[in-house]
mmCIF file of C-alpha atoms and ligand atoms in Angstrom:
data_model
loop_
_atom_site.group_PDB
_atom_site.id
_atom_site.type_symbol
_atom_site.label_atom_id
_atom_site.label_comp_id
_atom_site.label_asym_id
_atom_site.label_seq_id
_atom_site.Cartn_x
_atom_site.Cartn_y
_atom_site.Cartn_z
ATOM 1 C CA MET S 1 -66.262 140.194 97.432
ATOM 2 C CA ILE S 2 -63.425 140.218 94.912
ATOM 3 C CA LEU S 3 -59.964 139.415 96.210
ATOM 4 C CA ILE S 4 -56.633 139.026 94.460
ATOM 5 C CA LEU S 5 -53.958 136.765 95.912
ATOM 6 C CA LEU S 6 -50.655 138.067 94.604
ATOM 7 C CA GLY S 7 -47.428 136.180 95.146
ATOM 8 C CA ALA S 8 -44.532 134.334 93.575
ATOM 9 C CA PRO S 9 -44.810 130.761 92.260
ATOM 10 C CA GLY S 10 -45.216 128.533 95.318
ATOM 11 C CA ALA S 11 -46.167 131.426 97.616
ATOM 12 C CA GLY S 12 -49.318 129.534 98.600
ATOM 13 C CA LYS S 13 -51.966 131.264 96.472
ATOM 14 C CA GLY S 14 -53.735 128.043 95.489
ATOM 15 C CA THR S 15 -53.549 126.557 98.995
ATOM 16 C CA GLN S 16 -55.134 129.621 100.575
ATOM 17 C CA ALA S 17 -57.670 130.139 97.772
ATOM 18 C CA GLN S 18 -59.030 126.613 98.338
ATOM 19 C CA ARG S 19 -59.478 127.415 102.028
ATOM 20 C CA LEU S 20 -61.231 130.712 101.269
ATOM 21 C CA GLU S 21 -63.594 128.934 98.876
ATOM 22 C CA ASP S 22 -64.619 126.545 101.645
ATOM 23 C CA ALA S 23 -64.850 129.192 104.370
ATOM 24 C CA HIS S 24 -66.587 132.015 102.489
ATOM 25 C CA GLY S 25 -68.407 130.430 99.550
ATOM 26 C CA LEU S 26 -66.179 132.300 97.123
ATOM 27 C CA ILE S 27 -65.036 130.855 93.819
ATOM 28 C CA GLN S 28 -61.323 130.320 93.170
ATOM 29 C CA LEU S 29 -60.387 131.565 89.720
ATOM 30 C CA SER S 30 -56.920 130.126 89.095
ATOM 31 C CA THR S 31 -55.745 131.064 85.623
ATOM 32 C CA GLY S 32 -53.012 128.423 85.914
ATOM 33 C CA ASP S 33 -55.638 125.707 86.590
ATOM 34 C CA MET S 34 -57.758 126.969 83.690
ATOM 35 C CA LEU S 35 -54.785 126.846 81.343
ATOM 36 C CA ARG S 36 -53.803 123.352 82.507
ATOM 37 C CA ALA S 37 -57.378 122.200 81.817
ATOM 38 C CA ALA S 38 -57.156 123.753 78.330
ATOM 39 C CA VAL S 39 -53.816 122.028 77.684
ATOM 40 C CA LYS S 40 -55.299 118.691 78.771
ATOM 41 C CA ALA S 41 -58.361 119.162 76.562
ATOM 42 C CA GLU S 42 -56.103 120.260 73.658
ATOM 43 C CA THR S 43 -58.232 123.337 72.936
ATOM 44 C CA GLU S 44 -56.893 126.157 70.760
ATOM 45 C CA VAL S 45 -55.844 128.118 73.878
ATOM 46 C CA GLY S 46 -54.294 124.982 75.362
ATOM 47 C CA LEU S 47 -52.200 124.336 72.280
ATOM 48 C CA LYS S 48 -50.905 127.923 72.353
ATOM 49 C CA ALA S 49 -50.234 127.894 76.104
ATOM 50 C CA LYS S 50 -48.535 124.519 76.519
ATOM 51 C CA GLU S 51 -45.035 125.394 75.390
ATOM 52 C CA VAL S 52 -45.056 128.838 77.020
ATOM 53 C CA MET S 53 -46.022 127.304 80.378
ATOM 54 C CA ASN S 54 -43.394 124.596 80.161
ATOM 55 C CA LYS S 55 -40.768 127.294 79.627
ATOM 56 C CA GLY S 56 -42.018 129.116 82.732
ATOM 57 C CA GLN S 57 -43.023 132.178 80.723
ATOM 58 C CA LEU S 58 -46.295 134.099 80.662
ATOM 59 C CA VAL S 59 -49.146 133.399 78.276
ATOM 60 C CA SER S 60 -50.282 136.465 76.271
ATOM 61 C CA ASP S 61 -52.362 139.147 77.948
ATOM 62 C CA ASP S 62 -55.113 138.906 75.297
ATOM 63 C CA ILE S 63 -55.713 135.237 76.000
ATOM 64 C CA MET S 64 -55.679 135.700 79.763
ATOM 65 C CA VAL S 65 -58.017 138.691 79.816
ATOM 66 C CA GLY S 66 -60.430 136.843 77.515
ATOM 67 C CA ILE S 67 -60.476 133.801 79.792
ATOM 68 C CA ILE S 68 -61.126 135.830 82.951
ATOM 69 C CA SER S 69 -63.754 138.034 81.366
ATOM 70 C CA GLU S 70 -65.776 135.017 80.237
ATOM 71 C CA ARG S 71 -65.391 133.243 83.555
ATOM 72 C CA LEU S 72 -66.517 136.262 85.614
ATOM 73 C CA ASP S 73 -69.795 136.291 83.683
ATOM 74 C CA GLN S 74 -70.746 132.791 84.828
ATOM 75 C CA SER S 75 -73.451 132.657 87.476
ATOM 76 C CA ASP S 76 -71.425 130.832 90.163
ATOM 77 C CA CYS S 77 -69.157 133.902 90.454
ATOM 78 C CA LYS S 78 -71.905 136.210 91.646
ATOM 79 C CA ASN S 79 -71.160 135.697 95.369
ATOM 80 C CA GLY S 80 -67.536 136.664 94.864
ATOM 81 C CA VAL S 81 -64.223 135.365 93.613
ATOM 82 C CA ILE S 82 -60.609 134.932 94.590
ATOM 83 C CA LEU S 83 -58.314 135.696 91.692
ATOM 84 C CA ASP S 84 -55.336 133.324 91.959
ATOM 85 C CA GLY S 85 -52.611 134.011 89.389
ATOM 86 C CA PHE S 86 -54.366 136.882 87.642
ATOM 87 C CA PRO S 87 -53.483 139.652 86.936
ATOM 88 C CA ARG S 88 -49.793 139.041 86.299
ATOM 89 C CA THR S 89 -48.829 142.070 84.188
ATOM 90 C CA GLU S 90 -49.710 145.751 84.292
ATOM 91 C CA ALA S 91 -51.685 145.323 81.059
ATOM 92 C CA GLN S 92 -53.769 142.577 82.728
ATOM 93 C CA ALA S 93 -54.306 144.745 85.830
ATOM 94 C CA GLU S 94 -55.527 147.652 83.711
ATOM 95 C CA ALA S 95 -57.780 145.354 81.684
ATOM 96 C CA LEU S 96 -59.210 143.922 84.918
ATOM 97 C CA ASP S 97 -60.022 147.408 86.225
ATOM 98 C CA GLN S 98 -61.856 148.120 82.989
ATOM 99 C CA LEU S 99 -63.678 144.769 83.017
ATOM 100 C CA LEU S 100 -64.858 145.165 86.602
ATOM 101 C CA ASN S 101 -65.909 148.720 85.941
ATOM 102 C CA ASP S 102 -67.966 147.596 82.916
ATOM 103 C CA LYS S 103 -69.628 144.879 85.012
ATOM 104 C CA GLY S 104 -70.337 147.311 87.875
ATOM 105 C CA LEU S 105 -67.946 145.475 90.233
ATOM 106 C CA SER S 106 -64.863 146.526 92.190
ATOM 107 C CA LEU S 107 -61.854 144.992 93.898
ATOM 108 C CA ASN S 108 -62.051 144.679 97.691
ATOM 109 C CA ALA S 109 -58.418 143.831 98.406
ATOM 110 C CA VAL S 110 -55.172 142.683 96.852
ATOM 111 C CA ILE S 111 -53.368 140.414 99.295
ATOM 112 C CA GLU S 112 -49.631 140.120 98.782
ATOM 113 C CA MET S 113 -48.198 136.837 100.053
ATOM 114 C CA LYS S 114 -44.621 137.796 100.850
ATOM 115 C CA THR S 115 -42.023 135.031 100.500
ATOM 116 C CA ASP S 116 -38.261 134.587 100.058
ATOM 117 C CA ASP S 117 -37.328 132.912 96.771
ATOM 118 C CA ALA S 118 -35.099 130.459 98.660
ATOM 119 C CA VAL S 119 -38.035 128.423 100.055
ATOM 120 C CA LEU S 120 -40.054 128.298 96.856
ATOM 121 C CA VAL S 121 -38.148 125.633 94.940
ATOM 122 C CA GLU S 122 -38.653 123.164 97.801
ATOM 123 C CA ARG S 123 -42.339 124.038 98.019
ATOM 124 C CA ILE S 124 -42.909 123.645 94.302
ATOM 125 C CA THR S 125 -40.924 120.477 93.701
ATOM 126 C CA GLY S 126 -42.699 118.783 96.652
ATOM 127 C CA ARG S 127 -46.192 119.719 95.511
ATOM 128 C CA TYR S 128 -48.810 117.252 94.264
ATOM 129 C CA THR S 129 -52.537 117.385 93.571
ATOM 130 C CA CYS S 130 -55.474 114.991 93.810
ATOM 131 C CA ALA S 131 -56.233 113.879 90.244
ATOM 132 C CA LYS S 132 -59.963 113.654 91.020
ATOM 133 C CA CYS S 133 -60.810 116.881 92.908
ATOM 134 C CA GLY S 134 -57.681 119.038 92.555
ATOM 135 C CA ALA S 135 -56.943 119.384 96.295
ATOM 136 C CA GLY S 136 -53.306 120.399 96.795
ATOM 137 C CA TYR S 137 -50.721 118.651 99.000
ATOM 138 C CA HIS S 138 -46.997 118.677 99.730
ATOM 139 C CA ASP S 139 -44.533 115.842 100.385
ATOM 140 C CA SER S 140 -43.404 117.467 103.663
ATOM 141 C CA PHE S 141 -45.592 120.478 104.471
ATOM 142 C CA LEU S 142 -49.145 119.286 103.794
ATOM 143 C CA LYS S 143 -49.735 115.552 103.793
ATOM 144 C CA PRO S 144 -53.181 113.920 103.630
ATOM 145 C CA ALA S 145 -54.352 112.468 106.972
ATOM 146 C CA VAL S 146 -54.095 108.948 105.494
ATOM 147 C CA GLU S 147 -51.120 108.523 103.183
ATOM 148 C CA GLY S 148 -52.161 108.137 99.551
ATOM 149 C CA VAL S 149 -55.822 109.070 100.166
ATOM 150 C CA CYS S 150 -57.207 112.553 99.409
ATOM 151 C CA ASP S 151 -58.734 114.200 102.528
ATOM 152 C CA LYS S 152 -61.408 115.902 100.460
ATOM 153 C CA CYS S 153 -62.736 113.230 98.096
ATOM 154 C CA GLY S 154 -61.060 109.933 99.020
ATOM 155 C CA GLY S 155 -59.260 109.836 95.645
ATOM 156 C CA THR S 156 -56.117 107.730 95.481
ATOM 157 C CA GLU S 157 -54.484 109.104 92.353
ATOM 158 C CA PHE S 158 -52.309 112.192 92.409
ATOM 159 C CA THR S 159 -50.533 114.257 89.773
ATOM 160 C CA ARG S 160 -47.529 116.567 89.584
ATOM 161 C CA ARG S 161 -47.290 119.575 87.265
ATOM 162 C CA SER S 162 -44.968 119.442 84.269
ATOM 163 C CA ASP S 163 -43.687 122.972 85.053
ATOM 164 C CA ASP S 164 -42.763 122.045 88.628
ATOM 165 C CA LYS S 165 -39.139 121.215 87.813
ATOM 166 C CA ALA S 166 -36.355 123.162 89.535
ATOM 167 C CA GLU S 167 -35.048 124.585 86.219
ATOM 168 C CA THR S 168 -38.502 125.872 85.160
ATOM 169 C CA VAL S 169 -39.116 127.387 88.584
ATOM 170 C CA LYS S 170 -36.163 129.728 87.932
ATOM 171 C CA SER S 171 -37.862 131.178 84.822
ATOM 172 C CA ARG S 172 -41.197 131.411 86.639
ATOM 173 C CA LEU S 173 -39.540 133.386 89.444
ATOM 174 C CA GLU S 174 -37.920 135.709 86.898
ATOM 175 C CA ALA S 175 -41.289 136.287 85.246
ATOM 176 C CA TYR S 176 -42.758 137.072 88.662
ATOM 177 C CA HIS S 177 -40.092 139.605 89.614
ATOM 178 C CA ASN S 178 -39.925 141.305 86.204
ATOM 179 C CA GLN S 179 -43.565 141.317 85.129
ATOM 180 C CA THR S 180 -45.805 140.741 88.164
ATOM 181 C CA ALA S 181 -44.057 142.438 91.114
ATOM 182 C CA PRO S 182 -44.631 145.893 89.477
ATOM 183 C CA LEU S 183 -48.325 145.367 90.323
ATOM 184 C CA LEU S 184 -47.513 145.884 94.015
ATOM 185 C CA PRO S 185 -46.982 149.675 93.678
ATOM 186 C CA TYR S 186 -49.897 149.771 91.199
ATOM 187 C CA TYR S 187 -52.316 148.475 93.857
ATOM 188 C CA LYS S 188 -50.588 150.303 96.725
ATOM 189 C CA ASP S 189 -51.339 153.583 94.957
ATOM 190 C CA LYS S 190 -55.013 152.574 94.845
ATOM 191 C CA GLY S 191 -54.951 151.978 98.628
ATOM 192 C CA ILE S 192 -56.108 148.333 98.439
ATOM 193 C CA LEU S 193 -52.808 146.464 98.897
ATOM 194 C CA LYS S 194 -52.578 144.289 102.051
ATOM 195 C CA GLN S 195 -49.731 142.011 103.061
ATOM 196 C CA VAL S 196 -49.465 138.659 104.800
ATOM 197 C CA ASP S 197 -46.394 136.636 105.730
ATOM 198 C CA GLY S 198 -46.258 133.854 103.143
ATOM 199 C CA MET S 199 -43.265 132.333 104.977
ATOM 200 C CA ALA S 200 -45.409 131.470 107.999
ATOM 201 C CA GLU S 201 -47.045 128.075 108.467
ATOM 202 C CA ILE S 202 -50.102 127.388 106.302
ATOM 203 C CA ASP S 203 -52.631 127.832 109.167
ATOM 204 C CA GLU S 204 -50.990 131.085 110.263
ATOM 205 C CA VAL S 205 -51.179 132.465 106.711
ATOM 206 C CA THR S 206 -54.906 131.599 106.643
ATOM 207 C CA HIS S 207 -55.315 133.404 109.976
ATOM 208 C CA GLN S 208 -53.615 136.539 108.600
ATOM 209 C CA ILE S 209 -55.781 136.486 105.453
ATOM 210 C CA GLU S 210 -58.929 136.109 107.567
ATOM 211 C CA ALA S 211 -57.837 139.177 109.559
ATOM 212 C CA VAL S 212 -57.563 141.143 106.292
ATOM 213 C CA ILE S 213 -61.034 139.984 105.188
ATOM 214 C CA LYS S 214 -62.554 141.065 108.528
ATOM 215 C CA GLN S 215 -61.371 144.625 107.864
ATOM 216 C CA ILE S 216 -63.103 144.782 104.467
HETATM 217 P P1 AP5 O 1 -49.921 129.144 88.132
HETATM 218 O O1 AP5 O 1 -50.612 127.853 88.137
HETATM 219 O O2 AP5 O 1 -50.638 130.350 88.593
HETATM 220 O O3 AP5 O 1 -48.553 128.970 88.901
HETATM 221 P P2 AP5 O 1 -47.673 129.968 89.830
HETATM 222 O O4 AP5 O 1 -48.045 131.388 89.896
HETATM 223 O O5 AP5 O 1 -46.291 129.685 89.395
HETATM 224 O O6 AP5 O 1 -48.032 129.580 91.229
HETATM 225 P P3 AP5 O 1 -48.119 128.128 91.805
HETATM 226 O O7 AP5 O 1 -49.438 127.529 91.468
HETATM 227 O O8 AP5 O 1 -46.886 127.371 91.439
HETATM 228 O O9 AP5 O 1 -48.003 128.436 93.352
HETATM 229 P P4 AP5 O 1 -49.096 128.783 94.438
HETATM 230 O O10 AP5 O 1 -48.811 130.169 94.938
HETATM 231 O O11 AP5 O 1 -50.483 128.487 93.998
HETATM 232 O O12 AP5 O 1 -48.640 127.778 95.574
HETATM 233 P P5 AP5 O 1 -49.391 126.512 96.239
HETATM 234 O O13 AP5 O 1 -50.501 126.994 97.096
HETATM 235 O O14 AP5 O 1 -49.670 125.475 95.236
HETATM 236 O O15 AP5 O 1 -49.393 129.449 86.648
HETATM 237 C C1 AP5 O 1 -48.719 128.464 85.898
HETATM 238 C C2 AP5 O 1 -48.332 129.020 84.534
HETATM 239 O O16 AP5 O 1 -49.520 129.383 83.808
HETATM 240 C C3 AP5 O 1 -47.486 130.302 84.558
HETATM 241 O O17 AP5 O 1 -46.112 130.010 84.682
HETATM 242 C C4 AP5 O 1 -47.853 130.902 83.197
HETATM 243 O O18 AP5 O 1 -47.153 130.271 82.148
HETATM 244 C C5 AP5 O 1 -49.310 130.568 83.053
HETATM 245 N N1 AP5 O 1 -50.209 131.612 83.594
HETATM 246 C C6 AP5 O 1 -51.104 131.470 84.629
HETATM 247 N N2 AP5 O 1 -51.756 132.613 84.845
HETATM 248 C C7 AP5 O 1 -51.286 133.507 83.937
HETATM 249 C C8 AP5 O 1 -51.566 134.870 83.674
HETATM 250 N N3 AP5 O 1 -52.482 135.559 84.404
HETATM 251 N N4 AP5 O 1 -50.867 135.484 82.679
HETATM 252 C C9 AP5 O 1 -49.963 134.814 81.928
HETATM 253 N N5 AP5 O 1 -49.650 133.519 82.131
HETATM 254 C C10 AP5 O 1 -50.304 132.871 83.128
HETATM 255 O O19 AP5 O 1 -48.216 126.030 97.209
HETATM 256 C C11 AP5 O 1 -47.048 125.386 96.707
HETATM 257 C C12 AP5 O 1 -46.699 124.188 97.587
HETATM 258 O O20 AP5 O 1 -46.249 124.651 98.843
HETATM 259 C C13 AP5 O 1 -47.887 123.257 97.877
HETATM 260 O O21 AP5 O 1 -47.448 121.922 97.855
HETATM 261 C C14 AP5 O 1 -48.362 123.662 99.284
HETATM 262 O O22 AP5 O 1 -48.873 122.551 99.988
HETATM 263 C C15 AP5 O 1 -47.089 124.202 99.913
HETATM 264 N N6 AP5 O 1 -47.347 125.371 100.757
HETATM 265 C C16 AP5 O 1 -48.242 126.380 100.536
HETATM 266 N N7 AP5 O 1 -48.179 127.298 101.524
HETATM 267 C C17 AP5 O 1 -47.189 126.881 102.368
HETATM 268 C C18 AP5 O 1 -46.649 127.415 103.588
HETATM 269 N N8 AP5 O 1 -47.092 128.571 104.110
HETATM 270 N N9 AP5 O 1 -45.647 126.701 104.176
HETATM 271 C C19 AP5 O 1 -45.196 125.538 103.645
HETATM 272 N N10 AP5 O 1 -45.683 124.979 102.504
HETATM 273 C C20 AP5 O 1 -46.660 125.648 101.873
HETATM 274 MG MG1 MG O 2 -51.313 127.744 92.202
#
């Protein structure tokens, strides 16, 4: 199964992708997480991406398509993947179609997580992540059962993203509306676009995504 979660920054793509990984044995392919790992490791891609990400802009299509193509070839992806944050431009969407076609694969569904921009700044500025296993949390909306201890791995150190500042979120939202939202009609025309209410509570969003998966 190959799913795309499509939504604005803070729509809940990462939160839901982690749940789908656990529930369906799929692999979350978050291009944002891959880029952050490259920035941390100071690889060539990381050095190119760092400044672009901190400005809230998009990294070049060539780099992104290369990253995804390589990752899809790894053996853990053979049971299926959830694309989280890719594609983000029409050029990436077209390249993905070509890539999947070449690999004899196809997209099962593109799930739009619909949100109002007004809630996203609060979601993003309150977000934090377990430094050890990457599980995501929120200051108000998703706290660990025991404060300061990761539910998944027991880790006690957490990090916040350097692009999660209110001023950067504005540029990220602009990039979403100008460059990524045009993918909605692109996938609608192919008959694979589904929608869920990204404004609902986290469990309800999961429930709506599960209902979409059942129909596949
Ligand atoms: P990326 O890491 O993909 O960031 P993003 O798209 O801006 O999305 P986020 O990760 O911020 O949000 P999310 O939807 O995953 O929300 P989450 O589940 O965490 O990309 C970062 C940067 O990398 C880009 O700006 C770009 O520079 C570059 N990049 C990446 N991919 C690229 C590509 N393909 N092409 C070019 N450049 C690329 O939820 C947010 C918070 O809200 C969490 O704390 C969560 O607990 C909480 N929450 C989630 N759902 C709910 C809910 N329903 N109700 C209440 N709270 C909720
Ligand atoms: Mg994310």
